[in-house]
Structure formats: C-alpha cells, structure tokens
C-alpha cells in the first residue's frame, strides 16, 4: 500500500530530515521524492510504501502534522488512491 506526503512552507534547515526520521521510525519506505524551493517557499512530494508501517495510519498522520507545526510547515499524508481520485482531471 502506498501513500503520498505533501510538504509546503518556508524553507529552513532540517525539513527532509524531520520528515524522513518519522518515516524511518515508523518503518515507512520512501519510494520517490521530489522537492524544490521557489524563492523561500519549500515544496516536497513523497511517494511512500506504508505496507510495513508499525503504527496506524492516523497516528502517522498526526506525527507528521505535529512535525509540520514544529517546523512551521503544512504536512499531509493521503492514501495514494485518495490522492489520485482528488487530482483526476
């Protein structure tokens, strides 16, 4: 099972480390990642494998949201099928 993580906010040191540490602690594998900085706005999209995740999806979502607040970012995770449905043209 896969999920999509989106991150957006003001660029600062430690964003990727903060997110990836939570994922590693939860046994979530990063399959693909893209990130860019538009002037001082950081944006990142990650495709992750949550099939071996050792916490419930809701708990993982809360951990990421909390890290986002700590870093001054908006971090969201969605199941891949929901993400695809929401962004279908």
PDB file of C-alpha atoms in Angstrom:
ATOM      1  CA  UNK A   1       0.000   0.000   0.000  1.00  0.00           C
ATOM      2  CA  UNK A   2       1.314   3.423  -0.908  1.00  0.00           C
ATOM      3  CA  UNK A   3       0.686   6.960   0.267  1.00  0.00           C
ATOM      4  CA  UNK A   4       1.537  10.480  -0.876  1.00  0.00           C
ATOM      5  CA  UNK A   5       3.056  13.007   1.516  1.00  0.00           C
ATOM      6  CA  UNK A   6       2.997  16.698   0.654  1.00  0.00           C
ATOM      7  CA  UNK A   7       5.028  19.349   2.442  1.00  0.00           C
ATOM      8  CA  UNK A   8       4.863  23.092   1.891  1.00  0.00           C
ATOM      9  CA  UNK A   9       6.148  26.074   3.822  1.00  0.00           C
ATOM     10  CA  UNK A  10       9.008  28.471   4.367  1.00  0.00           C
ATOM     11  CA  UNK A  11      12.377  26.871   3.663  1.00  0.00           C
ATOM     12  CA  UNK A  12      14.584  26.057   6.648  1.00  0.00           C
ATOM     13  CA  UNK A  13      17.210  23.551   7.719  1.00  0.00           C
ATOM     14  CA  UNK A  14      16.009  20.081   8.716  1.00  0.00           C
ATOM     15  CA  UNK A  15      12.759  19.675   6.786  1.00  0.00           C
ATOM     16  CA  UNK A  16      13.688  16.500   4.901  1.00  0.00           C
ATOM     17  CA  UNK A  17      15.463  15.081   7.956  1.00  0.00           C
ATOM     18  CA  UNK A  18      12.457  15.762  10.194  1.00  0.00           C
ATOM     19  CA  UNK A  19      10.022  14.033   7.856  1.00  0.00           C
ATOM     20  CA  UNK A  20      12.294  11.118   6.937  1.00  0.00           C
ATOM     21  CA  UNK A  21      13.140  10.391  10.597  1.00  0.00           C
ATOM     22  CA  UNK A  22       9.434   9.957  11.390  1.00  0.00           C
ATOM     23  CA  UNK A  23       9.058   7.680   8.376  1.00  0.00           C
ATOM     24  CA  UNK A  24      12.096   5.574   9.301  1.00  0.00           C
ATOM     25  CA  UNK A  25      10.910   5.216  12.909  1.00  0.00           C
ATOM     26  CA  UNK A  26       7.547   4.012  11.540  1.00  0.00           C
ATOM     27  CA  UNK A  27       9.075   1.513   9.047  1.00  0.00           C
ATOM     28  CA  UNK A  28       7.796   3.526   6.093  1.00  0.00           C
ATOM     29  CA  UNK A  29       9.934   3.318   2.965  1.00  0.00           C
ATOM     30  CA  UNK A  30      10.407   6.344   0.693  1.00  0.00           C
ATOM     31  CA  UNK A  31       9.867   5.181  -2.898  1.00  0.00           C
ATOM     32  CA  UNK A  32      10.213   8.519  -4.666  1.00  0.00           C
ATOM     33  CA  UNK A  33      10.769  12.107  -3.649  1.00  0.00           C
ATOM     34  CA  UNK A  34      10.750  15.440  -5.406  1.00  0.00           C
ATOM     35  CA  UNK A  35      11.383  18.783  -3.799  1.00  0.00           C
ATOM     36  CA  UNK A  36      12.010  22.305  -4.911  1.00  0.00           C
ATOM     37  CA  UNK A  37      12.445  25.713  -3.412  1.00  0.00           C
ATOM     38  CA  UNK A  38      10.591  28.592  -5.075  1.00  0.00           C
ATOM     39  CA  UNK A  39      12.403  31.644  -3.719  1.00  0.00           C
ATOM     40  CA  UNK A  40      11.974  30.873   0.003  1.00  0.00           C
ATOM     41  CA  UNK A  41       8.997  28.503  -0.282  1.00  0.00           C
ATOM     42  CA  UNK A  42       9.846  24.815   0.175  1.00  0.00           C
ATOM     43  CA  UNK A  43       7.666  22.209  -1.555  1.00  0.00           C
ATOM     44  CA  UNK A  44       8.057  18.440  -1.453  1.00  0.00           C
ATOM     45  CA  UNK A  45       6.076  15.422  -2.579  1.00  0.00           C
ATOM     46  CA  UNK A  46       6.978  11.925  -1.415  1.00  0.00           C
ATOM     47  CA  UNK A  47       5.591   8.595  -2.555  1.00  0.00           C
ATOM     48  CA  UNK A  48       5.965   6.124   0.316  1.00  0.00           C
ATOM     49  CA  UNK A  49       5.303   2.446   0.961  1.00  0.00           C
ATOM     50  CA  UNK A  50       3.212   2.066   4.118  1.00  0.00           C
ATOM     51  CA  UNK A  51       2.646  -1.699   3.851  1.00  0.00           C
ATOM     52  CA  UNK A  52       5.078  -2.414   6.733  1.00  0.00           C
ATOM     53  CA  UNK A  53       4.219   0.680   8.784  1.00  0.00           C
ATOM     54  CA  UNK A  54       4.372  -0.156  12.501  1.00  0.00           C
ATOM     55  CA  UNK A  55       1.808   2.475  13.571  1.00  0.00           C
ATOM     56  CA  UNK A  56      -1.779   3.112  12.476  1.00  0.00           C
ATOM     57  CA  UNK A  57      -2.157   5.465   9.506  1.00  0.00           C
ATOM     58  CA  UNK A  58      -3.951   8.040  11.679  1.00  0.00           C
ATOM     59  CA  UNK A  59      -1.059   8.045  14.177  1.00  0.00           C
ATOM     60  CA  UNK A  60       1.479   8.506  11.373  1.00  0.00           C
ATOM     61  CA  UNK A  61      -0.601  11.386  10.031  1.00  0.00           C
ATOM     62  CA  UNK A  62      -0.677  13.016  13.472  1.00  0.00           C
ATOM     63  CA  UNK A  63       3.099  12.644  13.896  1.00  0.00           C
ATOM     64  CA  UNK A  64       3.711  14.291  10.534  1.00  0.00           C
ATOM     65  CA  UNK A  65       1.228  17.066  11.256  1.00  0.00           C
ATOM     66  CA  UNK A  66       2.906  17.718  14.624  1.00  0.00           C
ATOM     67  CA  UNK A  67       6.334  17.869  12.962  1.00  0.00           C
ATOM     68  CA  UNK A  68       4.893  20.316  10.442  1.00  0.00           C
ATOM     69  CA  UNK A  69       3.673  22.601  13.211  1.00  0.00           C
ATOM     70  CA  UNK A  70       7.089  22.355  14.887  1.00  0.00           C
ATOM     71  CA  UNK A  71       8.829  23.329  11.627  1.00  0.00           C
ATOM     72  CA  UNK A  72       6.240  25.898  10.515  1.00  0.00           C
ATOM     73  CA  UNK A  73       5.041  23.760   7.596  1.00  0.00           C
ATOM     74  CA  UNK A  74       1.906  22.082   6.302  1.00  0.00           C
ATOM     75  CA  UNK A  75       2.495  18.309   6.084  1.00  0.00           C
ATOM     76  CA  UNK A  76      -0.242  15.984   4.845  1.00  0.00           C
ATOM     77  CA  UNK A  77      -0.356  12.272   4.071  1.00  0.00           C
ATOM     78  CA  UNK A  78      -3.033  10.601   1.961  1.00  0.00           C
ATOM     79  CA  UNK A  79      -3.524   7.071   0.702  1.00  0.00           C
ATOM     80  CA  UNK A  80      -2.420   7.007  -2.923  1.00  0.00           C
ATOM     81  CA  UNK A  81      -5.867   6.072  -4.253  1.00  0.00           C
ATOM     82  CA  UNK A  82      -7.492   9.026  -2.458  1.00  0.00           C
ATOM     83  CA  UNK A  83      -4.774  11.379  -3.700  1.00  0.00           C
ATOM     84  CA  UNK A  84      -5.264  10.143  -7.274  1.00  0.00           C
ATOM     85  CA  UNK A  85      -9.048  10.488  -7.049  1.00  0.00           C
ATOM     86  CA  UNK A  86      -8.773  14.055  -5.784  1.00  0.00           C
ATOM     87  CA  UNK A  87      -6.383  15.077  -8.561  1.00  0.00           C
ATOM     88  CA  UNK A  88      -8.001  13.353 -11.521  1.00  0.00           C
ATOM     89  CA  UNK A  89      -8.890  15.722 -14.355  1.00  0.00           C
TER      90      UNK A  89
END
